[in-house]
Amino acid sequence: MGSITNHRGPDDFGIWYDEEAGLGLAHNRLSIIDLSPAGHQPMLSDNERYVIAFNGEIYNHLALRRELDACQQPTNWQGSSDTETLLQCFSRWGIGNTLKATVGMFAIALWDR
């Protein structure tokens, strides 16, 4: 799983699989925004509800982070990737509101467990 997309990202490779659901996500990473291991994908949300594989760039992800940080509930950031920003937004605001607030060019695979 994922070997067909090796050319899409030489920096990292990850697989997430939910045996109970019979569903998996694979991701080849080209590190651009967050070069650290904290940007590893597929990425699981803090509340473990969402799993995401993301490709692209969220142009306003720093503004979205500031908006999340201004909320009453503190955000426990692990890194600085736009993928993590999206995941936190999905967890707090839901899918529809997050997509309305997001500016960028991207493709996502999102599993709502």
mmCIF file of C-alpha atoms in Angstrom:
data_model
loop_
_atom_site.group_PDB
_atom_site.id
_atom_site.type_symbol
_atom_site.label_atom_id
_atom_site.label_comp_id
_atom_site.label_asym_id
_atom_site.label_seq_id
_atom_site.Cartn_x
_atom_site.Cartn_y
_atom_site.Cartn_z
ATOM 1 C CA MET A 1 0.000 0.000 0.000
ATOM 2 C CA GLY A 2 1.501 3.297 -0.983
ATOM 3 C CA SER A 3 4.398 2.020 -3.080
ATOM 4 C CA ILE A 4 2.701 3.282 -6.234
ATOM 5 C CA THR A 5 3.032 6.858 -4.896
ATOM 6 C CA ASN A 6 6.694 6.673 -3.805
ATOM 7 C CA HIS A 7 7.595 9.361 -6.344
ATOM 8 C CA ARG A 8 5.213 11.828 -4.616
ATOM 9 C CA GLY A 9 7.328 12.273 -1.505
ATOM 10 C CA PRO A 10 10.847 11.121 -0.722
ATOM 11 C CA ASP A 11 11.001 12.462 2.857
ATOM 12 C CA ASP A 12 8.745 10.071 4.760
ATOM 13 C CA PHE A 13 6.239 7.266 4.345
ATOM 14 C CA GLY A 14 3.431 6.262 6.665
ATOM 15 C CA ILE A 15 0.529 3.852 6.843
ATOM 16 C CA TRP A 16 -2.459 3.910 9.167
ATOM 17 C CA TYR A 17 -4.868 0.982 9.220
ATOM 18 C CA ASP A 18 -8.103 0.424 11.137
ATOM 19 C CA GLU A 19 -8.549 -3.327 11.262
ATOM 20 C CA GLU A 20 -12.105 -3.113 12.580
ATOM 21 C CA ALA A 21 -13.247 -0.812 9.758
ATOM 22 C CA GLY A 22 -11.071 -2.505 7.124
ATOM 23 C CA LEU A 23 -9.771 0.884 6.025
ATOM 24 C CA GLY A 24 -6.271 2.212 5.609
ATOM 25 C CA LEU A 25 -4.512 5.393 4.559
ATOM 26 C CA ALA A 26 -0.993 5.642 3.163
ATOM 27 C CA HIS A 27 1.069 8.782 2.637
ATOM 28 C CA ASN A 28 4.358 9.670 0.959
ATOM 29 C CA ARG A 29 5.613 12.941 2.372
ATOM 30 C CA LEU A 30 7.391 15.798 0.685
ATOM 31 C CA SER A 31 8.292 18.014 3.663
ATOM 32 C CA ILE A 32 7.801 21.704 2.920
ATOM 33 C CA ILE A 33 6.250 23.548 5.870
ATOM 34 C CA ASP A 34 7.193 21.398 8.887
ATOM 35 C CA LEU A 35 10.365 19.410 8.265
ATOM 36 C CA SER A 36 10.240 17.663 11.656
ATOM 37 C CA PRO A 37 8.913 14.170 12.443
ATOM 38 C CA ALA A 38 5.869 15.901 14.009
ATOM 39 C CA GLY A 39 4.538 16.299 10.456
ATOM 40 C CA HIS A 40 4.423 12.520 9.883
ATOM 41 C CA GLN A 41 1.301 11.285 8.110
ATOM 42 C CA PRO A 42 -1.238 9.821 8.188
ATOM 43 C CA MET A 43 -1.888 11.937 11.262
ATOM 44 C CA LEU A 44 -4.353 11.150 14.047
ATOM 45 C CA SER A 45 -6.222 13.936 15.855
ATOM 46 C CA ASP A 46 -5.749 14.447 19.602
ATOM 47 C CA ASN A 47 -9.235 13.092 20.291
ATOM 48 C CA GLU A 48 -8.547 10.171 17.880
ATOM 49 C CA ARG A 49 -11.731 10.904 15.945
ATOM 50 C CA TYR A 50 -10.055 11.936 12.686
ATOM 51 C CA VAL A 51 -7.222 10.491 10.621
ATOM 52 C CA ILE A 52 -5.854 12.552 7.730
ATOM 53 C CA ALA A 53 -3.565 12.144 4.753
ATOM 54 C CA PHE A 54 -2.926 15.570 3.232
ATOM 55 C CA ASN A 55 -1.155 16.902 0.164
ATOM 56 C CA GLY A 56 -0.910 20.576 -0.700
ATOM 57 C CA GLU A 57 -0.606 23.851 1.143
ATOM 58 C CA ILE A 58 -2.974 25.780 3.393
ATOM 59 C CA TYR A 59 -2.048 29.413 2.775
ATOM 60 C CA ASN A 60 -3.831 30.741 5.843
ATOM 61 C CA HIS A 61 -2.814 28.007 8.286
ATOM 62 C CA LEU A 62 -0.973 30.438 10.585
ATOM 63 C CA ALA A 63 -4.098 32.616 10.818
ATOM 64 C CA LEU A 64 -6.159 29.494 11.558
ATOM 65 C CA ARG A 65 -3.686 28.555 14.314
ATOM 66 C CA ARG A 66 -3.980 32.003 15.857
ATOM 67 C CA GLU A 67 -7.767 31.671 15.803
ATOM 68 C CA LEU A 68 -7.553 28.258 17.497
ATOM 69 C CA ASP A 69 -5.100 29.591 20.080
ATOM 70 C CA ALA A 70 -7.491 32.446 20.908
ATOM 71 C CA CYS A 71 -10.177 29.951 21.973
ATOM 72 C CA GLN A 72 -10.771 29.033 25.612
ATOM 73 C CA GLN A 73 -9.587 25.462 25.096
ATOM 74 C CA PRO A 74 -5.768 25.392 24.727
ATOM 75 C CA THR A 75 -4.283 23.728 21.666
ATOM 76 C CA ASN A 76 -1.545 21.187 22.259
ATOM 77 C CA TRP A 77 0.547 21.700 19.117
ATOM 78 C CA GLN A 78 3.021 18.915 18.326
ATOM 79 C CA GLY A 79 4.643 20.651 15.347
ATOM 80 C CA SER A 80 4.099 23.454 12.850
ATOM 81 C CA SER A 81 2.539 21.671 9.856
ATOM 82 C CA ASP A 82 -0.555 22.843 8.038
ATOM 83 C CA THR A 83 -1.756 19.227 8.269
ATOM 84 C CA GLU A 84 -1.879 19.470 12.059
ATOM 85 C CA THR A 85 -3.660 22.815 11.746
ATOM 86 C CA LEU A 86 -6.351 21.232 9.560
ATOM 87 C CA LEU A 87 -6.755 18.333 11.950
ATOM 88 C CA GLN A 88 -7.212 20.667 14.941
ATOM 89 C CA CYS A 89 -9.738 22.726 12.959
ATOM 90 C CA PHE A 90 -11.728 19.606 12.025
ATOM 91 C CA SER A 91 -11.773 18.550 15.683
ATOM 92 C CA ARG A 92 -12.943 21.952 16.944
ATOM 93 C CA TRP A 93 -15.089 23.340 14.129
ATOM 94 C CA GLY A 94 -16.242 20.300 12.133
ATOM 95 C CA ILE A 95 -15.594 19.466 8.503
ATOM 96 C CA GLY A 96 -17.874 22.007 6.792
ATOM 97 C CA ASN A 97 -16.788 25.028 8.827
ATOM 98 C CA THR A 98 -13.122 24.086 8.482
ATOM 99 C CA LEU A 99 -13.324 23.778 4.710
ATOM 100 C CA LYS A 100 -15.120 27.137 4.487
ATOM 101 C CA ALA A 101 -12.331 28.791 6.512
ATOM 102 C CA THR A 102 -9.460 27.147 4.629
ATOM 103 C CA VAL A 103 -7.601 28.907 1.808
ATOM 104 C CA GLY A 104 -5.159 26.876 -0.257
ATOM 105 C CA MET A 105 -4.555 24.183 -2.832
ATOM 106 C CA PHE A 106 -4.872 20.704 -1.421
ATOM 107 C CA ALA A 107 -6.289 17.218 -1.492
ATOM 108 C CA ILE A 108 -7.188 15.329 1.656
ATOM 109 C CA ALA A 109 -8.303 11.888 2.671
ATOM 110 C CA LEU A 110 -10.083 12.237 6.005
ATOM 111 C CA TRP A 111 -11.491 9.345 8.006
ATOM 112 C CA ASP A 112 -14.069 10.233 10.652
ATOM 113 C CA ARG A 113 -13.884 7.312 13.053
#
